[in-house]
Coordinates of C-alpha atoms in Angstrom, one line a residue:
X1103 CA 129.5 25.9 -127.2
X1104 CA 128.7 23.0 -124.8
X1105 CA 127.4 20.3 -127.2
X1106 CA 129.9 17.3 -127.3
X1107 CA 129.3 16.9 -130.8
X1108 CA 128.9 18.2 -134.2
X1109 CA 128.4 22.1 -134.0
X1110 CA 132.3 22.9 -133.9
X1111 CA 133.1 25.9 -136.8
X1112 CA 135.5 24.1 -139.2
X1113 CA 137.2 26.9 -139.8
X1114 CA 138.5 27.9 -136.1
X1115 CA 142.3 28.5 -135.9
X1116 CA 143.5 27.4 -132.1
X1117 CA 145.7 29.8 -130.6
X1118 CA 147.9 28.9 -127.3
X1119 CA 146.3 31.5 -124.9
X1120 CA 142.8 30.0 -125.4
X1121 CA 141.4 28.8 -122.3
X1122 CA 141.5 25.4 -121.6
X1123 CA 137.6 24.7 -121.8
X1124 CA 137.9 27.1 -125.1
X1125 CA 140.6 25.1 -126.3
X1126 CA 139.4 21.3 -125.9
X1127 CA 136.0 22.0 -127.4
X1128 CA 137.4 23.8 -130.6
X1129 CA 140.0 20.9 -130.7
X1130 CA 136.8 18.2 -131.1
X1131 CA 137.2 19.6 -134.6
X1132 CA 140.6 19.3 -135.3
X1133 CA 139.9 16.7 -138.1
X1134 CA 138.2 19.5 -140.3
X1135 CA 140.7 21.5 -141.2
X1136 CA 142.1 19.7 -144.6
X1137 CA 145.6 21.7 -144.4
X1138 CA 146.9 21.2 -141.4
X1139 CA 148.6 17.9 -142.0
X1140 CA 150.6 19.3 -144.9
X1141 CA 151.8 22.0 -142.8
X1142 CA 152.0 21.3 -139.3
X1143 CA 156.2 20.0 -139.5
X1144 CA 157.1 23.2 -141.4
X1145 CA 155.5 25.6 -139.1
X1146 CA 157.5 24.1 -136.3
X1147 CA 160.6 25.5 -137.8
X1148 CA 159.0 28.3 -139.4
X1149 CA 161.0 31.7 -138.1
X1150 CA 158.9 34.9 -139.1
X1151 CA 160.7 37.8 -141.0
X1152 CA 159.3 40.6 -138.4
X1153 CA 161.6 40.7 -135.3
X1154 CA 162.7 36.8 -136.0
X1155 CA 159.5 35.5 -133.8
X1156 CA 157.8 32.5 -134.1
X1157 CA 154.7 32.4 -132.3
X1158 CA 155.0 34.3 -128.7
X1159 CA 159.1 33.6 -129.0
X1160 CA 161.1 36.3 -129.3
X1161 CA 164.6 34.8 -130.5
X1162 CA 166.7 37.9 -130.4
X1163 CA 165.8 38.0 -126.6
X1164 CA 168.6 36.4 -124.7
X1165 CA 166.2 34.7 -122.3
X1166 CA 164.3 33.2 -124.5
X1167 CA 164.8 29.8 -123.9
X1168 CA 164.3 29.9 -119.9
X1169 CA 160.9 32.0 -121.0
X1170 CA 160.2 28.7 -123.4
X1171 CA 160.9 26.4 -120.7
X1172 CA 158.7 28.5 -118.3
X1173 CA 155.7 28.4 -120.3
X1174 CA 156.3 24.9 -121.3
X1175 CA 155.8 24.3 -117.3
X1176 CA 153.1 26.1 -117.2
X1177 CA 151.7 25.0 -120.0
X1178 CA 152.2 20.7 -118.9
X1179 CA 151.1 21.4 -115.3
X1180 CA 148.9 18.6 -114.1
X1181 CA 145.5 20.5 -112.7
X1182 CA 144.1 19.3 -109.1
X1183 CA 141.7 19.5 -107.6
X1184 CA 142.9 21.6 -104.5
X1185 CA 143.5 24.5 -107.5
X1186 CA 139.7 25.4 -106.6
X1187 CA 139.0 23.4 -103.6
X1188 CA 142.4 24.9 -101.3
X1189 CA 141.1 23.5 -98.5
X1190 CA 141.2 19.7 -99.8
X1191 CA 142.3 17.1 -96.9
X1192 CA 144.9 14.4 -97.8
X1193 CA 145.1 11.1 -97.1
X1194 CA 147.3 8.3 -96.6
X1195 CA 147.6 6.5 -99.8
X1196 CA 145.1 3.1 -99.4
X1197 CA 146.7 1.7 -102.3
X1198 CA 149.9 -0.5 -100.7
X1199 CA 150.9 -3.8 -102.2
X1200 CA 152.3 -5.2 -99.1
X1201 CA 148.6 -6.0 -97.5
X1202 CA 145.9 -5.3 -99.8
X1203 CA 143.0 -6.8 -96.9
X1204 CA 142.0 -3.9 -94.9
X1205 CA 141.4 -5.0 -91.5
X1206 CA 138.1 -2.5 -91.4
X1207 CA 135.2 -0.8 -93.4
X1208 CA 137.1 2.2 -92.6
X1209 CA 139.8 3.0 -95.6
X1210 CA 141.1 6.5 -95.1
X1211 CA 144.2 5.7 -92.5
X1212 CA 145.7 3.2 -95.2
X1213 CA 146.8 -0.3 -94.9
X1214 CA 148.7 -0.9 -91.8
X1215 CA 152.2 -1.9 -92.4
X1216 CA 155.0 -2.9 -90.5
X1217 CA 158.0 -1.1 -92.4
X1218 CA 157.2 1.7 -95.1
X1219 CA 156.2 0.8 -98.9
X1220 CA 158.8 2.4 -101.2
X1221 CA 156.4 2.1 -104.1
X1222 CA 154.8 5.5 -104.4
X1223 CA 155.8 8.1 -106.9
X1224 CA 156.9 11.8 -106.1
X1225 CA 154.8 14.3 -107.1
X1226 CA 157.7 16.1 -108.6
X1227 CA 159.3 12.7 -110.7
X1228 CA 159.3 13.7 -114.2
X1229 CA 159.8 12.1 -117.9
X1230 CA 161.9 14.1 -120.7
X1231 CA 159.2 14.2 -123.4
X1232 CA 161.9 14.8 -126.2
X1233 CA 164.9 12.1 -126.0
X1234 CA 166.8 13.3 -128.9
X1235 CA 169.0 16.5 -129.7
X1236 CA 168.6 17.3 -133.6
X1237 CA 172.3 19.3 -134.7
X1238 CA 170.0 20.8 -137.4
X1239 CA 166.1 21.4 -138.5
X1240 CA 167.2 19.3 -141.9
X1241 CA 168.0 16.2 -140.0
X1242 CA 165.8 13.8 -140.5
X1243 CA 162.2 13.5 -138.3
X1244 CA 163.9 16.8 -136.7
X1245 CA 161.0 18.7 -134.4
X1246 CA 162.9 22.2 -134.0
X1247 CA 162.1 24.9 -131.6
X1248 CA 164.1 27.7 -133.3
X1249 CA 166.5 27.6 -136.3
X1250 CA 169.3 26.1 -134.5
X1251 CA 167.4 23.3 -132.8
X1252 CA 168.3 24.6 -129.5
X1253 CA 168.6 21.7 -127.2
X1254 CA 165.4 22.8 -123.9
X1255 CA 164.7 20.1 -121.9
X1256 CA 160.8 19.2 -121.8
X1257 CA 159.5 17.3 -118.8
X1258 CA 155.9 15.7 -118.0
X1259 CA 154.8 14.2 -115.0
X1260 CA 155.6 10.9 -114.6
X1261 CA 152.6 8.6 -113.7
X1262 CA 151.3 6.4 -110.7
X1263 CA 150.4 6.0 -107.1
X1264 CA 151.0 8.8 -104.9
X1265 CA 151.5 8.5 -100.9
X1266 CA 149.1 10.5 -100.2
X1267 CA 145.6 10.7 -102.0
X1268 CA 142.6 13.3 -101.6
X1269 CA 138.8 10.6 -101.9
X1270 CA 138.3 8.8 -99.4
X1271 CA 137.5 5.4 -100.9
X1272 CA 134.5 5.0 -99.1
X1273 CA 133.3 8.3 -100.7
X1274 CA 134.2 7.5 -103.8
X1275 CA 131.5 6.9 -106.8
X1276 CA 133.9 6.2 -109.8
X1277 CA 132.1 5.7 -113.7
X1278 CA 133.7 4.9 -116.2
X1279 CA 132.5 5.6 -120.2
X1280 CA 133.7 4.3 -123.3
X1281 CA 132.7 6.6 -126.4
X1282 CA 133.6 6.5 -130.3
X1283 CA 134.0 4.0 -132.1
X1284 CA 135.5 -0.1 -131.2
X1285 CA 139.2 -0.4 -130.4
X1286 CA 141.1 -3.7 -129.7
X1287 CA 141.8 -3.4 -125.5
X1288 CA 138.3 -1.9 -124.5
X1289 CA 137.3 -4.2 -121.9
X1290 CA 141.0 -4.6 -121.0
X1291 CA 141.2 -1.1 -119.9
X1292 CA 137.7 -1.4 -118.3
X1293 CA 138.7 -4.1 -116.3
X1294 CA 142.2 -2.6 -114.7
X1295 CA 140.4 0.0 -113.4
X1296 CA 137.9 -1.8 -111.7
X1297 CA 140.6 -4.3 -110.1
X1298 CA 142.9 -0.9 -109.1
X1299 CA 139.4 1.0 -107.8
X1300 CA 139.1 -1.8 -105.5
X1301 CA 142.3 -2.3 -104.8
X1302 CA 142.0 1.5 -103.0
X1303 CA 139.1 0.1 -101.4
X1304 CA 136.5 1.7 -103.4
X1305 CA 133.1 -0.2 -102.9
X1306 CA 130.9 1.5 -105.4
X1307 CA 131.8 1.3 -109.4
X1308 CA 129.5 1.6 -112.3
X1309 CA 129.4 1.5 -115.9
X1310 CA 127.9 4.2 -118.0
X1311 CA 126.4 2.5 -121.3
X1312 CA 126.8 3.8 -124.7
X1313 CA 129.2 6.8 -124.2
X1314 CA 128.2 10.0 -123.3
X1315 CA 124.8 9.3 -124.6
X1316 CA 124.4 6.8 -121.5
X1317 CA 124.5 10.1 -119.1
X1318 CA 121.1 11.5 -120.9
X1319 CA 119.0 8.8 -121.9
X1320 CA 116.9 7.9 -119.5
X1321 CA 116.6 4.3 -121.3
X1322 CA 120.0 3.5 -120.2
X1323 CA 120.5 2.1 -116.9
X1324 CA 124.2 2.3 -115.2
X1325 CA 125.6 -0.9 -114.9
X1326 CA 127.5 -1.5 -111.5
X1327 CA 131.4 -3.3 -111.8
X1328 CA 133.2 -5.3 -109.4
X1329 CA 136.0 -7.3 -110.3
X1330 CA 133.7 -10.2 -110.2
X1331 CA 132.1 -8.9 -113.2
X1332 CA 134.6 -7.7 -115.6
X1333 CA 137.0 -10.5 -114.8
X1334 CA 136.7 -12.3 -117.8
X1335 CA 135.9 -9.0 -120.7
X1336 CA 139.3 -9.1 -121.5
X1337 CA 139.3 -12.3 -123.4
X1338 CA 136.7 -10.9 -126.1
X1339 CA 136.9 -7.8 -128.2
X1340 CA 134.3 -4.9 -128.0
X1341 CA 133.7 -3.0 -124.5
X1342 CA 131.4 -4.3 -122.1
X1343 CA 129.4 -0.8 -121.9
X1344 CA 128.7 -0.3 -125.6
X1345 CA 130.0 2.9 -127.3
X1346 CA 128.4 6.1 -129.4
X1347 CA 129.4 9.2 -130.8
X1348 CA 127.6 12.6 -129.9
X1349 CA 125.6 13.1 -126.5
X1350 CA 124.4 15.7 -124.4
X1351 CA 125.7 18.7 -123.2
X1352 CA 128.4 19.2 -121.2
X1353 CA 126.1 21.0 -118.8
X1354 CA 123.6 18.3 -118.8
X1355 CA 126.2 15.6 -118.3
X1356 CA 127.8 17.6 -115.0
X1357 CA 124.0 17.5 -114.0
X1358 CA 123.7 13.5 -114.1
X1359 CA 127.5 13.1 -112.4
X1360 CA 125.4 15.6 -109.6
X1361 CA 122.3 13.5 -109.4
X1362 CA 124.4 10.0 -109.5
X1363 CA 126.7 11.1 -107.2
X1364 CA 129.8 10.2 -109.2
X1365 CA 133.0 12.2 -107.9
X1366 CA 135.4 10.3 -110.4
X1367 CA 135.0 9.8 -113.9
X1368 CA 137.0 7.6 -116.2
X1369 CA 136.9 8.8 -120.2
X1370 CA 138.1 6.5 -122.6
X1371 CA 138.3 7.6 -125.8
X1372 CA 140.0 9.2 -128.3
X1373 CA 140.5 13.4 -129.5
X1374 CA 137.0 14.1 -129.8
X1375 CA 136.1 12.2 -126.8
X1376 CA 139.2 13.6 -125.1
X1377 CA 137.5 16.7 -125.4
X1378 CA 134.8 16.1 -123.8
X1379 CA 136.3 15.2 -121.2
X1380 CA 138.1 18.5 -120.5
X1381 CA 135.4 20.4 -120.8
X1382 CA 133.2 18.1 -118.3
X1383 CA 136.7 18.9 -115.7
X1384 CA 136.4 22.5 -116.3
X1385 CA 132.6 22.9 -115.9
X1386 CA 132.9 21.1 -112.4
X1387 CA 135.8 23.5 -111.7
X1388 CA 133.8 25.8 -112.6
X1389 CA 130.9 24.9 -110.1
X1390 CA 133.8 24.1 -107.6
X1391 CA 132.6 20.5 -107.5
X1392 CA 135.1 17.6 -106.2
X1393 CA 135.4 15.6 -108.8
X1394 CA 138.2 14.3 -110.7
X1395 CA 137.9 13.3 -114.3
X1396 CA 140.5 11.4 -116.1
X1397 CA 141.2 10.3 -120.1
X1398 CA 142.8 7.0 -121.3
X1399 CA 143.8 8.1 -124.8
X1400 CA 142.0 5.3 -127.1
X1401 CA 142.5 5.5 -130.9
X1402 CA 143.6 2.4 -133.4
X1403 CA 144.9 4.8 -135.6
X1404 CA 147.9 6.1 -132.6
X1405 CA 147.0 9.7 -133.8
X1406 CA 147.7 11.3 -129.9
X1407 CA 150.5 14.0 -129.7
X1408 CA 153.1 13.1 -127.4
X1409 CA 152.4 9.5 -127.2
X1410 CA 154.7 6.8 -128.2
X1411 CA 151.7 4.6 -128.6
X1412 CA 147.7 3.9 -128.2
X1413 CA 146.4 0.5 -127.2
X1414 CA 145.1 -0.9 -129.8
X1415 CA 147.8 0.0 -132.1
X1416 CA 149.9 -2.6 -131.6
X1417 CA 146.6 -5.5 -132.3
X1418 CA 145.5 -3.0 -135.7
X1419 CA 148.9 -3.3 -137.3
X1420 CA 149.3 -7.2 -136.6
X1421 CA 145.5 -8.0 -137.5
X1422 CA 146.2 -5.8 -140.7
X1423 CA 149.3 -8.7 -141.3
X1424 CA 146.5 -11.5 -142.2
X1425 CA 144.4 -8.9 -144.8
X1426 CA 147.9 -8.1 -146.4
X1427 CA 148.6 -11.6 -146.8
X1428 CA 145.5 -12.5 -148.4
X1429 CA 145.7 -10.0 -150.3
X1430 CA 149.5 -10.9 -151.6
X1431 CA 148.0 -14.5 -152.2
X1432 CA 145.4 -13.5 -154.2
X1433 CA 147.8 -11.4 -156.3
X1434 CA 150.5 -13.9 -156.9
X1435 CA 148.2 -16.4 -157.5
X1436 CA 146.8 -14.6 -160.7
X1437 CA 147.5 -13.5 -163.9
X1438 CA 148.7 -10.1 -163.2
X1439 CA 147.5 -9.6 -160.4
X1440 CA 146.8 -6.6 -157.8
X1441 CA 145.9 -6.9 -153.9
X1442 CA 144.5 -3.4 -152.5
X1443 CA 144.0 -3.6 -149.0
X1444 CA 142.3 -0.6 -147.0
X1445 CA 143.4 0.0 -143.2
X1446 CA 142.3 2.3 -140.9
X1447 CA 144.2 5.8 -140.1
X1448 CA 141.6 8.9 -140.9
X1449 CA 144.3 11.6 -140.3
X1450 CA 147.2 9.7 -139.4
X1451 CA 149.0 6.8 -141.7
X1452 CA 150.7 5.1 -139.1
X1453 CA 149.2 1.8 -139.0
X1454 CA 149.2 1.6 -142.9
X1455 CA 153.2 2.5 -142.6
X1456 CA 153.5 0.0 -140.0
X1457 CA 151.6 -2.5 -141.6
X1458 CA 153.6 -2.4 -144.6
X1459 CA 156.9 -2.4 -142.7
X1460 CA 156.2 -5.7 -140.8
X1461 CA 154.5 -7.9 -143.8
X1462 CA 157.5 -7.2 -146.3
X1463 CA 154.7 -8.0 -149.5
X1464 CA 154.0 -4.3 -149.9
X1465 CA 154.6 -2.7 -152.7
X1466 CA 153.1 0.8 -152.8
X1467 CA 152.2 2.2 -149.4
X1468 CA 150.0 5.6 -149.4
X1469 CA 149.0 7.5 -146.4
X1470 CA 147.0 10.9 -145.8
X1471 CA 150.4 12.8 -144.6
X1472 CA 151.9 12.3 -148.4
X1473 CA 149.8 13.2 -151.1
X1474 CA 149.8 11.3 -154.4
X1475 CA 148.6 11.0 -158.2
X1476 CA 147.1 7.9 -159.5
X1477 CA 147.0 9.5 -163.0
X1478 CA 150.2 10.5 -165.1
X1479 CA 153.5 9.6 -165.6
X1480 CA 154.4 9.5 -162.1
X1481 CA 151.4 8.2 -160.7
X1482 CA 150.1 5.5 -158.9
X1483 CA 149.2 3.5 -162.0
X1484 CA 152.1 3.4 -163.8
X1485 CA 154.0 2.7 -161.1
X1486 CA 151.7 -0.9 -161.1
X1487 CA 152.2 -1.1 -164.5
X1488 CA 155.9 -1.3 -163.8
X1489 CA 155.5 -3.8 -161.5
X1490 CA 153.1 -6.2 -163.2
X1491 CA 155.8 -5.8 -166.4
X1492 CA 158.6 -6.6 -164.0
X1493 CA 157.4 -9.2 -161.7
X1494 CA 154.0 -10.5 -162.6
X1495 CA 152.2 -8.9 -159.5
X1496 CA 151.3 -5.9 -156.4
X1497 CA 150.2 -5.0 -153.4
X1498 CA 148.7 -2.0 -152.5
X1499 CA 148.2 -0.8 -148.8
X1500 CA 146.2 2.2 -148.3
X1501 CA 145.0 4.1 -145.2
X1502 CA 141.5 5.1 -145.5
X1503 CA 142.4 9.1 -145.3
X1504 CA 144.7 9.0 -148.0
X1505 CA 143.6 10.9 -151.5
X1506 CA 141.0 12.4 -150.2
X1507 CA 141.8 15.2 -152.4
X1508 CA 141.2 12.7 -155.4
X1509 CA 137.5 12.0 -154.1
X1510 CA 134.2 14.4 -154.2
X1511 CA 133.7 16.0 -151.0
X1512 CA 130.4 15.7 -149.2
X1513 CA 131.1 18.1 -146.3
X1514 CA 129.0 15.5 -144.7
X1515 CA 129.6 14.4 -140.8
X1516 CA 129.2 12.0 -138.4
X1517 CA 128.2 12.7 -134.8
X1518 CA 131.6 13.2 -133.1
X1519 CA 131.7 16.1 -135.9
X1520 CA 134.3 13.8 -138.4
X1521 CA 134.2 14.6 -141.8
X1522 CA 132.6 11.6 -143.4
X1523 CA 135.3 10.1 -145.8
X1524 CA 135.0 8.9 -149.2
X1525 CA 136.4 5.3 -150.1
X1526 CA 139.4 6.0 -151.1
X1527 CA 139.9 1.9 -151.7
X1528 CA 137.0 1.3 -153.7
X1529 CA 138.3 4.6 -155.9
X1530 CA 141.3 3.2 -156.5
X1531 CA 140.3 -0.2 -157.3
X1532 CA 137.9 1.3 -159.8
X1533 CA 140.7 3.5 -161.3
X1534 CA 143.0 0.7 -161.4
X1535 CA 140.4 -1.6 -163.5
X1536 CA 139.7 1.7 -165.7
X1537 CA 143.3 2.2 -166.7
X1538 CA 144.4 -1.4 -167.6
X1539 CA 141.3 -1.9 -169.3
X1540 CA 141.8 1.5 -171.1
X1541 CA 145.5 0.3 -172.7
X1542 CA 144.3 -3.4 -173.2
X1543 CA 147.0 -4.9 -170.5
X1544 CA 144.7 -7.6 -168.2
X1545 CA 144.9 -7.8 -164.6
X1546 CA 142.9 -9.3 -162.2
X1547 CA 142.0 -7.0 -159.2
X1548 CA 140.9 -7.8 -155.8
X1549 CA 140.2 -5.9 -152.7
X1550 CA 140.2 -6.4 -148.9
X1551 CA 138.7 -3.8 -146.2
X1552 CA 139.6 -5.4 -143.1
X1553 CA 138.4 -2.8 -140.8
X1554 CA 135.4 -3.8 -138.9
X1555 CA 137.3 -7.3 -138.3
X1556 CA 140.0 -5.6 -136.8
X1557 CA 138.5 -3.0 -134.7
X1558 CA 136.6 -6.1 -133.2
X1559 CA 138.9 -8.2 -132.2
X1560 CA 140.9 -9.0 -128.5
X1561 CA 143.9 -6.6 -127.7
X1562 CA 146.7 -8.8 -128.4
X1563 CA 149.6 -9.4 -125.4
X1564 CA 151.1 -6.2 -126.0
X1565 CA 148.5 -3.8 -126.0
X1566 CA 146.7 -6.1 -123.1
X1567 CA 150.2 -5.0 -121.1
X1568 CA 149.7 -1.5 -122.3
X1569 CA 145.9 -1.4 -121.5
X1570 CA 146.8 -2.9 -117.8
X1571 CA 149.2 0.1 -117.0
X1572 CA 146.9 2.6 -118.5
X1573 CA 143.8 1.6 -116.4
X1574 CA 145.9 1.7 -112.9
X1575 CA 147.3 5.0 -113.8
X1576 CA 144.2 6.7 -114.5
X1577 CA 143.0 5.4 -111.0
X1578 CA 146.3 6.5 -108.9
X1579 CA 146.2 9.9 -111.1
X1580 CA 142.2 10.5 -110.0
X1581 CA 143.1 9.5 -106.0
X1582 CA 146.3 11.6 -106.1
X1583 CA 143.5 14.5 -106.3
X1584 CA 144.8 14.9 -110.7
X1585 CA 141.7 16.0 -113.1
X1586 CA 141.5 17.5 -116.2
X1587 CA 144.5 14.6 -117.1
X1588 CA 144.9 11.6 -119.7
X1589 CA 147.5 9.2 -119.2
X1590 CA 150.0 7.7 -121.7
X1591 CA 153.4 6.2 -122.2
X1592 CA 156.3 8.5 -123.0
X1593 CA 159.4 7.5 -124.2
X1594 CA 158.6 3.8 -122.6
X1595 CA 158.0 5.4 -119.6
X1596 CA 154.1 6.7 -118.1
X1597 CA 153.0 9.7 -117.8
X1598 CA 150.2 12.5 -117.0
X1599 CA 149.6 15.5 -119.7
X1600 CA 147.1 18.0 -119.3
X1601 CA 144.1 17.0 -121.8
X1602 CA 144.2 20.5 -124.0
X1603 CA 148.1 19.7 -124.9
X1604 CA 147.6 16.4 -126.4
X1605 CA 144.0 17.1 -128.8
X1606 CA 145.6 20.4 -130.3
X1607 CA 145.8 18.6 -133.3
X1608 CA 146.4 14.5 -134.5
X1609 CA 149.7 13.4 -134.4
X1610 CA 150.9 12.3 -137.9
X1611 CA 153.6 10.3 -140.0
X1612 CA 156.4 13.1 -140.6
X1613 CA 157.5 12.8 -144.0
X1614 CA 160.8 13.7 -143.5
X1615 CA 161.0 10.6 -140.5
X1616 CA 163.3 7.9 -140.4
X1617 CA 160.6 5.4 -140.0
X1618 CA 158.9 6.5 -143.3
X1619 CA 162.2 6.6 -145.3
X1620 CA 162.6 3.1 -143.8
X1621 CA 159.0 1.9 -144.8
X1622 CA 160.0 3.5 -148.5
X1623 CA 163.2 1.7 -148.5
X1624 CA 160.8 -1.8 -148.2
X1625 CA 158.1 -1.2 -150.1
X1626 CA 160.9 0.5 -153.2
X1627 CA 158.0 3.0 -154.3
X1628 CA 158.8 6.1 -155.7
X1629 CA 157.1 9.4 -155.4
X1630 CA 153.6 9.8 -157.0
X1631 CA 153.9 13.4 -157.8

């Protein structure tokens, strides 16, 4: 149960009572269960016949929606660190832009000031999480409570630096760890946090390498941080500390953060990694340890629940703009010709959808959330037929989790416990070559897999933004005494969610959404079914 990585049951169904250590660990699998993309919208709306529940909601109760909002609270509460440790002292906030020299070695009274900074946030400021009312569960992108779409306010804790914070700086040890795989905005992250660590005063920062790996091996020496070192990271791609998948045990890693003396911990990653996370924060609740450890939600494919967007995102779906113009040269250049480019989005089509939206030379856009025939009538193929009849060439953009059903399964994983994918691009270029060939109409096929370029390359100036906010939240959340947290911007505004709310499961492309119907309306495909 403690491993990080890959000996999570497939088949686990997450329920909302599990505890919160239960509940991140089983949710490092989330990606295995093959269904629950196609039904996650419609049990959101779902009513049951028996008694009209849906889940632990009783409708035909009268209070049901103050119980909803209750739980929701309960559910969204930030945990700190003085939930096991009662007796925690506070501290006045060292973090005050108006002098940012301390005047001695000695942090903990704060920055003397003449007149009080108004730039802390209240620990009860909060952020709706939902901004629109749906009138009715048909509208579309509608995410519906009960059958009425009842209007409930949700709120989440709105993020940055409290007045009053619970490490002493001088105390402080703070790691930070990148794990998974390469996202544009890395080092950007990396950096912010050193600069904000500082900032508080903090005097002793260090790099773990390689991900959680770096906390086991002893091969792998920490790597100390200063701004003097990480100044510069942000102008290349990659992360200064290296990244894996997999690593120790839970238990084994709380044993290094003992030995090291590290008392905050900085987790950049994505679900898997996410989870990993919380269950390091519970196991040092659970051995009543002062420690606060704190996620910065890092995935290309902006697959985190809640989330408007991930860094990295932003760079993906504008790097993706030079494959998809290749690949629309290429076709217009030829004689009948087809461009297939692959992007990135295991679970989650958004950058494909995006992609598409922004180049305007897409044609046929598939993603894992819709399912699709290449064969038939209806399918994929005929549809390029159609187009090569009508106007001589195509573009195809498709994210690498799409069709999956069309592929032979392995069952085979990598170390973070993913489900190793087949090439849906290659499969279709193959296909594509098969049928045309098979009815004697030419075409000349070519396609792009622009991944690894992308996933390499510099955060562009609105992630770098986004990254730069990220990485001083995650420090003002971990000295406002917050663990157990990941940080993320919510309805343009930032804010703190408890880890086991947003790795339930991937947020995906609904269907139904206006963005999809819009990206549809551009790309004039029809469905493949």
């Amino acid at each position: 149960m403690e491993a990080l990585s890959p000996a999570i049951k497939p088949d686990v169904v997450l329920r909302r009572r599990t505890s919160f250590v239960d509940h991140a660990l089983l949710s490092y699998g989330c990606y295995k269960n093959p269904n629950w993309k196609r039904t996650r919208i419609r049990r959101r709306i779902e009513v049951k016949a028996e008694g009209g529940k849906q889940g632990s909601i009783d409708f035909s109760d009268p209070d049901w929606k103050s119980n909803y909002q209750h739980d929701f609270e309960a559910r969204f509460r930030i945990p700190h660190i003085t939930d096991v440790l009662p007796d925690a002292v506070s501290y006045p906030s060292t973090f005050c832009l108006k002098m940012r020299t301390p005047v001695s070695p000695d942090f903990a009274e704060g920055y003397p000031s003449d007149e009080e900074w108004h730039g802390y946030i209240n620990n009860n400021d909060r952020v709706l999480l939902k901004v629109i009312r749906y009138s009715s569960p048909t509208s579309a992108g509608a995410e519906c409570i009960d059958p009425d779409c009842t209007w409930i306010e949700q709120w989440v804790h709105r993020a940055g630096p409290r007045e009053k914070i619970y490490f002493k700086p001088e105390d402080v040890k703070a790691a930070i760890v990148t794990c998974g795989g390469l996202c544009p905005g890395l080092n950007d992250v990396i950096r912010q946090i050193v600069i904000t660590l500082e900032i508080y005063g903090v005097k002793r920062i260090v790099g773990i390498p390689f991900g959680y790996r770096g906390f086991s091996d002893s091969s792998l020496s920490e790597m100390p941080l200063s701004r003097k070192v990480v100044q510069n990271i942000h102008l290349s791609g990659g992360s200064l500390l290296g990244v894996s998948r997999g690593g120790p045990t839970v238990s084994d890693i709380v044993d290094s953060m003992e030995e090291r003396g590290i008392n905050m911990l900085f987790v950049l990653g994505g679900n898997g990694t996410h989870a990993g996370a919380n269950a390091i924060h519970e196991e040092c609740r659970r051995r009543r340890l002062k420690v606060a450890v704190v996620g910065v939600p890092k995935t290309i494919d902006n697959d985190i629940l809640l989330m408007d967007k991930t860094f990295g995102f932003d760079t993906a779906v504008e790097e993706a703009q030079r494959a998809i113009n290749s690949a629309y040269i290429e076709a217009h250049s030829a004689y009948h010709g087809i461009g297939i480019v692959k992007l990135m989005g295991r679970s989650s089509g958004f950058i494909a959808m995006h992609a598409a939206l922004a180049s305007g030379q897409i044609d046929i856009c598939l993603i894992p959330e819709v399912p699709f025939n290449l064969h038939g009538p209806h399918g994929v193929l005929s549809h390029l037929k159609y187009l090569l009849e009508r106007k001589g060439s195509a573009v195809v953009c498709v994210a690498e989790g799409a069709g999956q059903d069309l592929l032979v399964k392995t069952n085979a994983t990598d170390a973070s416990g993913n489900i190793v994918l087949g090439d849906i691009g290659v499969h279709i270029q193959q296909e594509t070559k098969k049928f045309f060939k098979g009815i004697g109409f030419p075409v000349d096929v070519k396609y792009i897999d622009p991944t690894y370029m992308i996933r390499a390359c510099r955060a562009n100036a609105s992630d770098g933004i986004l990254c730069t906010v990220l990485g001083q939240n995650a420090v003002h959340g971990a000295f406002a005494g917050y663990s157990g947290i990941t940080v993320g911007i919510c309805n343009t505004h930032y804010a703190y969610f408890p880890i086991p709310e947003v790795i339930s499961q991937p947020k995906v492309v609904d269907p139904n959404s206006r963005m999809w119907h819009r990206c549809l309306t551009s790309t004039g495909q029809p469905d493949f079914i």
